[in-house]
Coordinates of C-alpha atoms in Angstrom, one line a residue:
M1 CA 61.2 13.2 48.9
N2 CA 59.3 10.3 49.5
L3 CA 57.5 8.8 46.4
N4 CA 55.7 5.8 48.1
F5 CA 54.1 8.8 49.8
L6 CA 53.8 11.0 46.6
G7 CA 52.0 7.7 44.5
K8 CA 49.5 7.6 47.1
L9 CA 48.4 11.0 46.7
R10 CA 48.1 10.4 42.8
A11 CA 46.3 7.5 42.9
F12 CA 42.6 6.9 41.8
T13 CA 40.2 3.9 43.7
L14 CA 38.7 1.1 41.9
A15 CA 35.5 3.0 43.2
E16 CA 36.6 6.3 41.5
V17 CA 37.4 4.9 38.5
L18 CA 33.7 3.0 37.5
I19 CA 32.3 5.7 39.1
T20 CA 34.0 8.8 36.0
L21 CA 33.8 5.5 33.2
G22 CA 29.9 5.8 34.1
V23 CA 29.4 9.9 34.6
I24 CA 31.4 9.5 30.9
G25 CA 28.8 6.3 29.1
V26 CA 26.2 9.0 30.7
V27 CA 26.4 11.9 28.6
S28 CA 28.6 9.6 25.8
A29 CA 24.5 8.1 25.5
M30 CA 22.9 11.0 25.9
T31 CA 25.4 12.8 23.0
I32 CA 26.0 11.0 20.8
P33 CA 22.9 10.5 19.7
T34 CA 22.0 13.5 18.8
L35 CA 25.5 14.8 17.5
M36 CA 24.8 12.0 14.8
S37 CA 21.3 13.3 13.7
N38 CA 23.1 16.9 13.1
Y39 CA 25.3 14.6 11.0
R40 CA 22.9 13.0 9.2
K41 CA 20.9 16.5 9.3
R42 CA 23.4 18.4 7.9
Q43 CA 24.4 15.1 5.1
L44 CA 20.7 15.5 4.2
E45 CA 20.9 18.8 3.6
T46 CA 24.4 18.9 1.3
Q47 CA 22.3 16.7 -0.9
I48 CA 19.2 18.6 -1.7
K49 CA 21.2 21.1 -2.6
A50 CA 23.0 19.7 -5.1
D51 CA 20.8 17.5 -6.6
F52 CA 18.2 20.8 -7.6
S53 CA 21.9 22.3 -8.3
I54 CA 22.4 19.6 -10.6
I55 CA 18.5 19.9 -12.1
Q56 CA 19.4 23.7 -12.6
Q57 CA 22.2 23.1 -14.8
T58 CA 20.9 19.5 -16.7
L59 CA 18.5 22.3 -17.5
R60 CA 20.5 25.5 -18.3
F61 CA 22.5 23.1 -21.0
A62 CA 18.6 22.4 -22.3
E63 CA 17.3 25.8 -22.8
D64 CA 20.2 26.7 -24.2
D65 CA 19.7 24.1 -26.8
G66 CA 16.2 26.0 -27.6
V67 CA 15.0 22.5 -25.1
S68 CA 12.0 23.8 -22.9
Y69 CA 9.3 21.4 -20.6
S70 CA 7.1 22.6 -23.4
M71 CA 8.1 20.0 -25.8
A72 CA 8.2 17.1 -23.2
I73 CA 4.4 17.0 -22.9
S74 CA 4.0 18.5 -26.9
D75 CA 0.9 15.9 -27.5
G76 CA 0.2 14.6 -23.8
S77 CA 2.0 11.1 -24.7
D78 CA 4.7 9.2 -22.7
A79 CA 7.0 8.4 -25.7
S80 CA 7.3 12.2 -26.6
M81 CA 8.4 12.5 -23.4
K82 CA 10.9 9.5 -23.4
E83 CA 12.3 11.2 -26.4
W84 CA 12.7 13.8 -25.4
F85 CA 14.1 13.4 -21.8
D86 CA 16.8 10.2 -23.6
S87 CA 18.0 13.1 -26.1
F88 CA 17.8 16.1 -24.9
I89 CA 18.1 16.0 -20.8
A90 CA 19.5 12.1 -19.9
P91 CA 23.2 13.4 -21.6
H92 CA 23.1 16.7 -19.7
L93 CA 23.6 13.4 -16.6
K94 CA 25.1 11.3 -14.6
V95 CA 22.8 8.7 -14.8
S96 CA 22.9 5.5 -13.3
Q97 CA 20.0 4.0 -14.5
I98 CA 16.7 5.0 -15.8
C99 CA 12.8 3.7 -16.2
Y100 CA 9.6 4.2 -18.3
N101 CA 6.6 3.7 -17.0
Q102 CA 8.0 0.7 -14.7
P103 CA 9.8 0.0 -11.3
G104 CA 12.8 0.1 -10.5
C105 CA 14.8 3.2 -10.4
W106 CA 12.2 3.9 -6.7
H107 CA 13.7 2.5 -4.3
K108 CA 11.2 -0.2 -2.5
M109 CA 10.7 1.0 0.9
G110 CA 7.5 1.4 1.4
V111 CA 5.1 3.2 0.0
V112 CA 5.9 7.2 0.0
K113 CA 4.0 9.8 2.1
S114 CA 3.9 13.5 2.7
M115 CA 4.4 14.4 5.8
T116 CA 0.6 14.3 6.7
G117 CA 1.1 10.8 6.1
N118 CA -1.7 10.8 3.3
P119 CA -0.5 9.6 0.1
P120 CA 1.2 12.7 -2.5
K121 CA -1.2 14.2 -5.3
Y122 CA -1.4 13.4 -8.3
E123 CA -0.1 10.3 -7.1
N124 CA -1.8 7.1 -6.6
N125 CA -1.6 4.4 -3.4
N126 CA 1.2 3.0 -5.2
G127 CA 3.1 5.9 -4.1
I128 CA 6.0 7.5 -6.4
G129 CA 7.9 5.7 -9.0
G130 CA 6.1 4.3 -11.1
N131 CA 5.8 7.7 -13.3
I132 CA 6.7 8.8 -17.0
I133 CA 9.9 8.4 -16.5
T134 CA 11.9 7.3 -12.7
F135 CA 16.5 7.3 -12.9
R136 CA 18.7 7.7 -10.8
I137 CA 22.1 9.7 -10.8
T138 CA 25.4 8.0 -9.5
N139 CA 25.4 10.0 -6.0
G140 CA 22.3 7.8 -5.3
T141 CA 19.7 10.7 -6.0
M142 CA 16.3 8.7 -6.7
F143 CA 13.9 11.4 -9.3
N144 CA 10.3 10.8 -11.2
I145 CA 9.0 13.1 -13.3
D146 CA 5.3 13.4 -14.7
G147 CA 3.5 15.5 -16.7
N148 CA 0.3 18.2 -15.0
T149 CA -1.8 20.8 -16.0
A150 CA -1.7 24.1 -15.7
E151 CA -4.4 23.9 -13.1
D152 CA -2.5 21.3 -11.5
M153 CA 0.4 23.5 -11.2
E154 CA -1.9 25.6 -8.0
S155 CA -1.3 22.9 -5.9
F156 CA 2.0 22.5 -6.0
G157 CA 2.4 26.5 -4.9
L158 CA 2.8 27.1 -8.5
D159 CA 0.8 30.4 -10.1
T160 CA 0.4 29.9 -14.3
T161 CA -1.2 29.5 -17.4
S162 CA 0.6 27.1 -18.3
D163 CA 1.5 23.2 -17.8
G164 CA 4.4 21.4 -16.7
L165 CA 6.8 19.0 -15.6
T166 CA 6.9 17.9 -11.9
F167 CA 10.2 16.4 -10.3
Y168 CA 10.4 14.9 -7.4
F169 CA 13.3 13.7 -5.4
D170 CA 14.7 11.6 -3.0
A171 CA 17.8 12.7 -2.1
N172 CA 18.8 10.2 1.0
G173 CA 18.3 7.0 -1.9
E174 CA 17.4 4.1 -0.3
G175 CA 17.2 5.8 3.4
K176 CA 14.7 7.2 5.6
P177 CA 11.9 7.7 6.2
N178 CA 10.2 8.6 2.7
R179 CA 8.5 11.8 3.1
V180 CA 7.3 15.2 0.7
G181 CA 9.4 17.5 2.9
R182 CA 12.1 15.3 5.0
D183 CA 13.9 13.9 2.5
I184 CA 11.7 14.5 -1.1
Y185 CA 11.3 16.9 -2.5
I186 CA 9.8 18.8 -5.6
M187 CA 10.9 21.8 -7.9
V188 CA 8.3 21.9 -10.8
W189 CA 9.5 22.9 -14.6
S190 CA 7.6 24.9 -16.6
D191 CA 6.8 29.7 -17.7
Q192 CA 8.8 30.7 -14.9
G193 CA 11.5 28.4 -15.1
L194 CA 12.7 25.0 -12.6
V195 CA 11.4 26.5 -9.0
P196 CA 10.5 24.9 -5.8
A197 CA 6.8 23.7 -5.7
G198 CA 6.0 26.8 -3.2
Y199 CA 7.4 29.4 -5.7
N200 CA 5.0 31.8 -5.2
R201 CA 3.7 31.2 -2.8
T202 CA 4.3 34.1 0.3
P203 CA 6.7 33.4 2.5
Q204 CA 4.0 32.7 5.3
E205 CA 2.1 30.7 3.8
V206 CA 5.7 28.6 2.6
E207 CA 6.3 27.8 5.9
S208 CA 3.5 26.7 7.2
N209 CA 2.8 24.1 4.3
C210 CA 6.3 22.9 5.4
L211 CA 6.1 23.0 9.2
R212 CA 3.0 22.2 9.6
G213 CA 1.7 20.7 6.4
D214 CA 1.9 18.7 4.2
G215 CA 5.9 19.3 3.8
Y216 CA 5.5 19.9 -0.2
Y217 CA 7.1 23.5 -0.1
C218 CA 9.9 22.6 1.8
L219 CA 11.6 23.0 -0.6
Q220 CA 10.8 26.3 -0.8
Y221 CA 11.6 26.4 2.3
L222 CA 15.1 25.6 2.1
V223 CA 16.0 27.7 -1.0
T224 CA 14.9 31.3 1.7
H225 CA 16.2 29.5 4.7
G226 CA 20.0 28.8 4.0
W227 CA 20.0 25.3 2.9
E228 CA 18.6 24.5 6.8
I229 CA 16.1 21.6 7.6
S230 CA 14.1 23.1 10.4
D231 CA 14.3 22.1 13.8
I232 CA 10.7 21.5 13.7
V233 CA 10.4 19.6 10.3
W234 CA 13.6 17.2 11.7
R235 CA 11.9 15.9 14.5
R236 CA 8.9 15.8 13.8
K237 CA 7.4 12.4 13.8
V238 CA 6.7 10.7 10.0

């Protein structure tokens, strides 16, 4: 058998090798960004679910001890909220940093905005992070707690006659884009317990707000859609 002949049949020319590498490069350039984006999306979805569970469990412990949201806003003072948080909430959390009416526990990555590009409701132009109680937990998530009136609760998608506490949380910490509905989500603690903003709104209202509105009800959207961020939201320019 002529081994040299077989060797020639199996060989690739330099041009063929270069063409193959070029095709691989083009395919990689097209698919790797998508794969990375999907990976980041899955990471964020996992983190959001974990953060919501952490706060749920924390407040459940507090409620078992007879602690309620109303104790934090009983006299409307910042001192009451601080005492309430230090005494009843912080002990059940793995907190790495706590700030009271001061910056430092929220990132400095730019002004937080809603998905429509406006500052969040009831927040000043400096965005979230300097209101009442702001803290970070050890997994890197940042939280901001503030008190809101029963009238304000309607804007958070809650039908109640009770004042309550609003929890903003940034699930990817220092990461961008810092937009409510994308990496920042909202939950409310009131006489209905701890629920996502938009809890009393119809599925159609929640979907419209999350996919095409300011994003305030996106946590409720995730709860009812298997904790999956909509591709519409993920691709939405912010």
